[in-house]
Amino acid sequence: MDLGTPASKASATLSIDGERLWNSLMALAEIGATPKGGVARLALTDLDRQGRDRVTGWLREAGCHVAVDPIGNIVAIRPDRNGRIDAPPVAVGSHIDTQPTGGKFDGNYGVLAGLEVLRTLNDHGIETERPVAVAIWTNEEGSRFTPVMMGSGVWAGAFTLEHCLAQRDRDGVSAGESLRAIGYAGNDSLPRFAAYFEPHIEQGPILEREGITIGAVESALGQRWFDVTVTGQEAHAGPTPIEMRRDALLAASRLVIEVRRIAAQYPNYARGTVGQMQVHPNSRNVIPGRVVFSVDLRNASDETLVAMADDLRACATRVAEQDGVIVDVDEVVHFPPCAFDPKLVASVEAGAAALGYSVRRIASGAGHDAVYVARHCPTAMIFVPCEGGISHNEIENAAPTDLAAGCQVLLRAVLDQAGAITATPAA
Ligand SMILES: [Zn+2]
């Protein structure tokens, strides 16, 4: 069935309420509000419960049937035009847990933009061929419990339920106990989706720098994480001549420079970061005998990511020879790149342009629930700018007009997939 034409007609007359969207963001941000203007609402805490209660209350008021699965994922379904909720819905989702020093928009925006779409459909008496749903995924941030993107990962089959329920926080409390304590250990099995959209603040500086309102996200970067161990020989800083040293920190430093070169040299959104380093014995008058550091390589193409990793290993071999040290490169994480659905990405891009917004294709450098969801259904993300590209920070901020623009693009994209049937003329 071709649902495109009526949807575009309906969405041309419909406007989301940007002020209502902003007000719901601010109302949710009251729960766990920090003195510096951020939010601390960690996964499966009582504050998370309060946030979940508030948002599901709004979704029920909007006429949704709310389902909760055993890992606490929530899917609120607005029935199709025949009042049915069992067909695969077109879903919008993200997360409402935050980092300990998190902001008001990361995750929350995607969920509340979905709510605003439902409210807009209700305001205008729009019915759809397919149900429309809002998904709230459990523990996206991974701050209290690992792994990150836990709920969407379980939904997608990346992790088992048992493994995730058994994860413990720093106080020894398990995810399963926490879910029961807050009343969100559900029994429902969640639907598979016809399509999934995740609106999100960019969490990077590109859209703001280029003065562009909408990012049509075409991929999420693949990630390969390594632990690199350099072993040399500890010796006294005074008596040991320079040419006789096997300095593990010097060799590690050469490799840090190589990681930076690799990040600059390769195409397809290459990134390379050394973020952690441990120096042994870490004493000012001892030549370091052992250094362990992390390497995080990212790229939109798996082929290029493999080339970057090969390059790193070749550098390790060369530096080991040159400096008389041993270098072990141990891979600890490998997430392949994720390409989002070309048709949905094109529909986001075309919808933004038709609405008169500036738009560009972009890659997500961070992980998102959408990456797991994309394993099962056509998926795309919609990025809007955030101030200074700053996120995971209490000063995280975004402009109400940009948030409204992303939601308007979302409405159009959802209707293109869900098929609008009855549009009463907008007043
Ligand atoms: Zn997020």
XYZ file of C-alpha atoms and ligand atoms in Angstrom:
428
model
C 0.000 0.000 0.000
C 1.220 3.468 -0.823
C 0.779 5.633 2.241
C 2.938 8.516 1.103
C 0.450 10.819 -0.569
C -2.232 11.260 2.087
C 0.438 11.542 4.768
C 2.234 14.382 3.049
C -1.047 16.205 2.509
C -2.018 15.834 6.131
C 1.377 16.813 7.485
C 1.457 19.918 5.284
C -1.463 21.320 7.290
C -0.329 20.165 10.721
C 1.915 21.949 13.126
C 3.315 20.627 16.357
C 3.130 22.911 19.417
C 6.723 23.959 20.140
C 5.792 25.644 23.398
C 4.014 22.542 24.679
C 7.059 20.434 23.735
C 9.346 22.842 25.611
C 7.044 22.835 28.647
C 7.016 19.044 28.812
C 10.847 19.006 28.595
C 11.042 21.482 31.481
C 8.464 19.570 33.537
C 10.393 16.308 33.155
C 13.670 18.111 33.981
C 12.233 19.054 37.411
C 12.664 15.411 38.453
C 16.297 15.073 39.493
C 17.056 18.741 38.807
C 20.552 19.800 39.895
C 21.504 23.228 41.303
C 23.554 23.959 38.159
C 20.523 23.543 35.902
C 21.129 19.959 34.821
C 19.481 16.652 35.661
C 20.719 13.647 37.666
C 18.186 10.885 37.096
C 20.099 7.631 37.028
C 18.575 4.471 35.604
C 16.197 2.511 37.860
C 16.407 4.887 40.825
C 13.346 6.322 42.510
C 13.852 9.494 40.453
C 13.749 7.353 37.299
C 10.449 5.926 38.582
C 9.070 9.430 39.045
C 10.166 10.365 35.517
C 8.628 7.206 34.066
C 5.390 7.799 35.998
C 5.143 11.358 34.738
C 5.772 10.520 31.071
C 3.582 7.402 30.990
C 0.848 9.487 32.653
C 1.054 11.930 29.755
C 1.076 9.072 27.232
C -2.015 7.494 28.807
C -3.772 10.870 28.726
C -2.922 10.929 25.017
C -4.888 7.694 24.602
C -2.039 5.195 24.566
C -1.954 1.603 25.733
C 1.216 1.287 27.828
C 3.250 -1.955 27.781
C 6.291 -2.694 29.981
C 8.673 -5.606 29.340
C 10.829 -7.500 31.879
C 13.849 -5.167 31.454
C 11.587 -2.153 32.049
C 11.370 -0.886 28.467
C 8.120 1.012 27.925
C 6.209 1.143 24.651
C 3.078 3.329 24.583
C 0.893 2.575 21.588
C -1.695 4.867 19.995
C -4.160 2.561 18.219
C -4.595 2.557 14.454
C -7.774 3.847 12.800
C -9.560 0.578 13.594
C -8.693 0.867 17.268
C -6.132 -1.935 17.026
C -2.740 -2.035 18.722
C -1.484 -5.404 17.505
C -0.086 -4.374 14.115
C 3.593 -3.265 14.046
C 3.586 0.423 14.967
C 5.659 3.277 13.617
C 7.660 4.108 16.736
C 9.507 7.129 18.077
C 11.815 6.607 21.028
C 14.846 7.300 23.150
C 15.652 7.250 26.882
C 14.915 9.332 29.991
C 17.753 8.170 32.250
C 20.642 10.639 32.506
C 24.293 10.830 33.487
C 25.035 11.924 37.102
C 25.802 15.384 35.729
C 23.451 15.183 32.759
C 21.293 17.678 30.918
C 17.623 18.227 30.164
C 17.655 17.156 26.512
C 19.807 14.059 25.925
C 17.266 11.259 25.427
C 14.379 13.187 26.959
C 13.944 15.134 23.735
C 13.378 12.003 21.636
C 10.721 10.641 23.986
C 8.907 13.947 24.445
C 9.047 14.784 20.723
C 7.229 11.460 20.226
C 4.643 12.509 22.820
C 4.210 15.864 21.077
C 3.553 14.074 17.762
C 0.787 12.016 19.406
C -0.740 15.103 21.022
C -0.708 16.871 17.655
C -2.444 13.930 15.954
C -5.074 13.978 18.708
C -5.593 17.743 18.468
C -6.382 17.433 14.779
C -8.338 14.186 14.844
C -5.788 12.395 12.669
C -6.112 8.652 12.401
C -3.392 6.450 10.976
C -3.232 3.209 9.003
C -0.625 1.877 11.418
C -0.445 2.376 15.177
C 2.027 5.034 16.323
C 4.128 4.302 19.408
C 6.538 5.991 21.797
C 9.354 3.870 23.235
C 11.327 4.600 26.415
C 14.404 2.363 26.639
C 15.890 1.335 29.993
C 19.401 2.404 31.045
C 20.726 3.907 27.828
C 23.451 5.829 29.650
C 25.106 2.865 31.322
C 26.204 5.090 34.175
C 24.765 3.015 37.029
C 24.647 -0.394 35.317
C 26.693 -1.695 32.397
C 26.223 -2.331 29.530
C 25.106 0.947 27.967
C 21.959 0.815 25.821
C 20.825 -2.074 27.987
C 17.069 -2.018 27.297
C 17.254 -1.604 23.535
C 20.050 -4.188 23.483
C 17.814 -6.753 25.193
C 14.922 -5.894 22.866
C 17.226 -6.381 19.879
C 18.765 -9.603 21.195
C 22.255 -8.166 21.667
C 22.219 -9.189 25.368
C 20.198 -11.754 27.281
C 17.637 -10.573 29.811
C 19.249 -12.704 32.543
C 22.675 -11.168 31.992
C 21.293 -7.636 32.268
C 19.050 -8.288 35.277
C 22.086 -9.661 37.157
C 24.252 -6.553 36.625
C 25.054 -4.746 39.877
C 25.690 -1.101 40.683
C 28.534 0.118 42.944
C 26.448 -0.643 46.048
C 25.853 -4.236 44.960
C 22.193 -3.710 44.026
C 21.166 -5.626 40.903
C 19.255 -4.197 37.955
C 16.548 -6.817 38.547
C 16.076 -5.772 42.207
C 15.998 -2.126 41.195
C 13.356 -2.761 38.523
C 11.110 -4.498 41.051
C 11.692 -1.754 43.622
C 10.456 0.945 41.238
C 7.574 -1.153 39.889
C 8.815 -1.416 36.316
C 9.603 -5.128 36.031
C 6.874 -5.787 33.468
C 5.469 -8.944 31.874
C 4.508 -7.612 28.478
C 6.195 -8.632 25.273
C 6.809 -5.551 23.195
C 5.883 -5.299 19.525
C 8.345 -5.227 16.645
C 8.171 -1.943 14.758
C 7.274 -1.082 11.163
C 9.748 1.800 11.418
C 11.636 3.636 14.184
C 12.725 7.257 14.491
C 14.957 8.654 17.215
C 15.216 12.441 17.451
C 18.197 13.561 19.527
C 20.369 16.583 20.191
C 23.540 16.219 18.128
C 25.889 16.121 21.166
C 28.549 17.488 18.824
C 29.360 20.858 17.254
C 28.789 20.328 13.521
C 25.207 21.585 13.014
C 25.754 24.665 15.178
C 29.052 25.499 13.488
C 27.498 25.238 10.026
C 24.273 27.018 11.009
C 22.138 24.014 10.005
C 18.886 23.122 11.787
C 18.360 19.438 10.934
C 20.800 16.534 10.708
C 19.512 13.577 8.680
C 21.593 10.903 10.418
C 22.730 8.324 7.884
C 24.988 6.225 10.092
C 26.448 5.693 13.528
C 30.205 5.275 13.694
C 31.641 1.857 14.361
C 33.923 1.654 17.392
C 36.981 -0.435 18.181
C 38.472 -0.090 21.646
C 41.926 -1.359 22.584
C 43.986 -1.731 25.750
C 47.624 -1.181 24.819
C 50.331 -2.378 27.222
C 53.906 -1.189 26.732
C 56.548 -3.035 28.736
C 60.062 -1.610 29.042
C 62.390 -1.610 32.017
C 62.299 0.447 35.181
C 65.611 2.107 35.997
C 67.042 5.026 37.960
C 66.500 8.429 36.327
C 70.013 9.592 37.157
C 72.605 6.904 36.424
C 70.930 5.380 33.318
C 72.255 6.926 30.067
C 69.599 8.000 27.535
C 70.672 5.522 24.836
C 70.435 2.575 27.255
C 66.861 3.216 28.377
C 63.789 1.127 27.574
C 61.295 3.823 28.438
C 57.713 2.549 28.235
C 56.220 6.048 28.521
C 58.319 7.381 25.651
C 57.119 4.513 23.428
C 53.521 5.052 24.571
C 53.840 8.760 23.745
C 54.936 7.944 20.182
C 51.830 5.780 19.833
C 49.558 8.548 21.154
C 50.874 10.755 18.335
C 50.200 7.942 15.833
C 46.583 7.640 17.038
C 46.145 11.345 16.338
C 47.673 10.931 12.865
C 45.392 7.955 12.121
C 42.322 9.989 13.132
C 43.348 12.836 10.830
C 44.392 10.689 7.882
C 41.444 8.385 7.190
C 38.109 9.301 5.520
C 34.508 8.514 6.619
C 34.369 10.464 9.871
C 37.537 8.923 11.383
C 38.137 9.471 15.104
C 40.996 8.367 17.348
C 41.319 9.030 21.071
C 43.622 8.049 23.906
C 41.627 8.831 27.053
C 43.260 6.794 29.816
C 46.848 6.080 30.756
C 48.438 4.333 33.718
C 52.159 4.757 34.267
C 54.119 2.340 36.456
C 55.613 2.887 38.907
C 54.573 6.541 38.406
C 57.521 7.923 40.313
C 59.328 11.094 39.241
C 62.832 9.645 39.382
C 62.147 6.233 37.868
C 62.121 5.518 34.110
C 58.642 4.046 33.501
C 58.751 0.290 33.053
C 55.140 -0.308 32.092
C 52.379 1.849 30.623
C 48.807 0.781 29.914
C 46.596 3.068 27.833
C 43.267 2.997 25.985
C 42.701 3.616 22.286
C 39.233 4.396 20.890
C 39.033 4.280 17.060
C 35.801 5.147 15.201
C 34.689 5.244 11.586
C 31.507 5.105 9.502
C 32.928 2.354 7.265
C 33.910 -1.035 8.644
C 36.548 -1.451 5.938
C 38.223 1.816 6.917
C 37.944 0.949 10.590
C 39.829 -2.296 9.882
C 42.518 -0.312 8.036
C 42.836 2.081 10.996
C 43.250 -0.804 13.430
C 45.851 -2.456 11.140
C 47.707 0.856 10.992
C 47.738 1.047 14.811
C 49.127 -2.489 15.085
C 51.848 -1.764 12.494
C 52.874 1.332 14.487
C 52.999 -0.756 17.651
C 55.368 -3.243 16.004
C 57.636 -0.467 14.683
C 57.770 1.445 17.989
C 58.479 -1.776 19.900
C 61.502 -2.448 17.691
C 62.760 1.109 17.734
C 62.483 1.607 21.502
C 63.369 -1.918 22.674
C 60.026 -2.434 24.414
C 57.187 -4.959 24.134
C 53.820 -3.618 22.929
C 50.641 -5.675 23.318
C 47.505 -4.418 21.554
C 44.415 -6.071 22.986
C 41.001 -5.395 21.437
C 38.287 -5.082 24.110
C 35.235 -3.717 22.215
C 34.187 -3.972 18.567
C 30.919 -2.328 17.521
C 30.508 -2.416 13.738
C 29.269 0.787 12.078
C 25.507 1.066 11.682
C 23.978 2.335 8.434
C 20.460 3.653 8.944
C 17.662 2.885 6.471
C 18.326 4.807 3.222
C 14.610 5.382 2.541
C 13.903 6.749 6.016
C 17.030 8.933 5.945
C 15.928 10.307 2.571
C 12.429 10.941 3.936
C 13.847 12.908 6.894
C 16.082 14.902 4.566
C 13.329 15.617 2.015
C 10.804 16.409 4.760
C 13.134 18.935 6.373
C 13.800 20.603 3.026
C 10.071 20.714 2.163
C 9.395 22.403 5.515
C 12.026 25.027 4.695
C 14.683 23.951 7.216
C 18.387 23.756 6.394
C 19.460 20.124 6.470
C 22.582 18.015 5.975
C 23.482 14.355 6.209
C 25.508 13.544 9.295
C 26.970 10.568 11.172
C 26.427 9.944 14.855
C 29.711 9.690 16.725
C 27.985 8.402 19.852
C 26.050 5.209 20.456
C 22.243 5.419 20.626
C 19.343 3.021 21.194
C 18.627 3.441 17.459
C 21.783 1.443 16.681
C 20.299 -1.687 18.286
C 16.762 -1.025 17.047
C 18.154 -0.775 13.490
C 19.010 -4.481 13.639
C 15.292 -5.246 13.449
C 13.461 -2.539 11.559
C 14.023 0.409 9.228
C 15.480 3.132 11.455
C 16.638 6.735 11.178
C 17.663 9.509 13.560
C 16.958 13.232 13.442
C 19.593 15.519 14.980
C 19.083 19.109 16.121
C 21.902 21.436 17.242
C 22.900 21.814 20.873
C 24.751 24.773 22.324
C 28.506 24.486 21.850
C 28.041 20.819 20.958
C 28.108 20.113 24.705
C 26.287 17.147 26.239
C 26.657 14.829 29.246
C 27.003 18.087 31.148
C 24.620 20.105 33.303
C 24.997 23.105 30.993
C 23.670 21.108 28.004
C 21.274 23.407 26.148
C 19.248 23.580 22.938
C 17.129 26.298 21.316
C 13.330 25.886 21.574
C 12.992 26.724 17.861
C 15.462 23.991 16.863
C 13.738 21.428 19.099
C 10.381 22.378 17.547
C 11.846 22.108 14.032
C 13.139 18.590 14.711
C 9.716 17.611 16.060
C 7.978 19.048 12.993
C 10.288 17.000 10.736
C 9.547 13.975 12.922
C 5.767 14.442 12.575
C 6.063 14.473 8.812
C 8.351 11.422 8.727
C 6.029 9.484 11.078
C 2.969 10.292 9.001
C 4.780 9.233 5.826
C 5.275 5.796 7.379
C 2.057 5.474 9.377
C -0.333 6.805 6.744
C -2.702 9.560 7.840
C -6.332 8.936 6.988
C -8.526 11.655 8.407
C -7.303 15.199 8.548
C -9.707 17.796 9.790
C -8.559 21.134 8.317
C -6.210 22.930 10.673
C -7.852 25.947 12.269
Zn 21.008 9.931 24.543
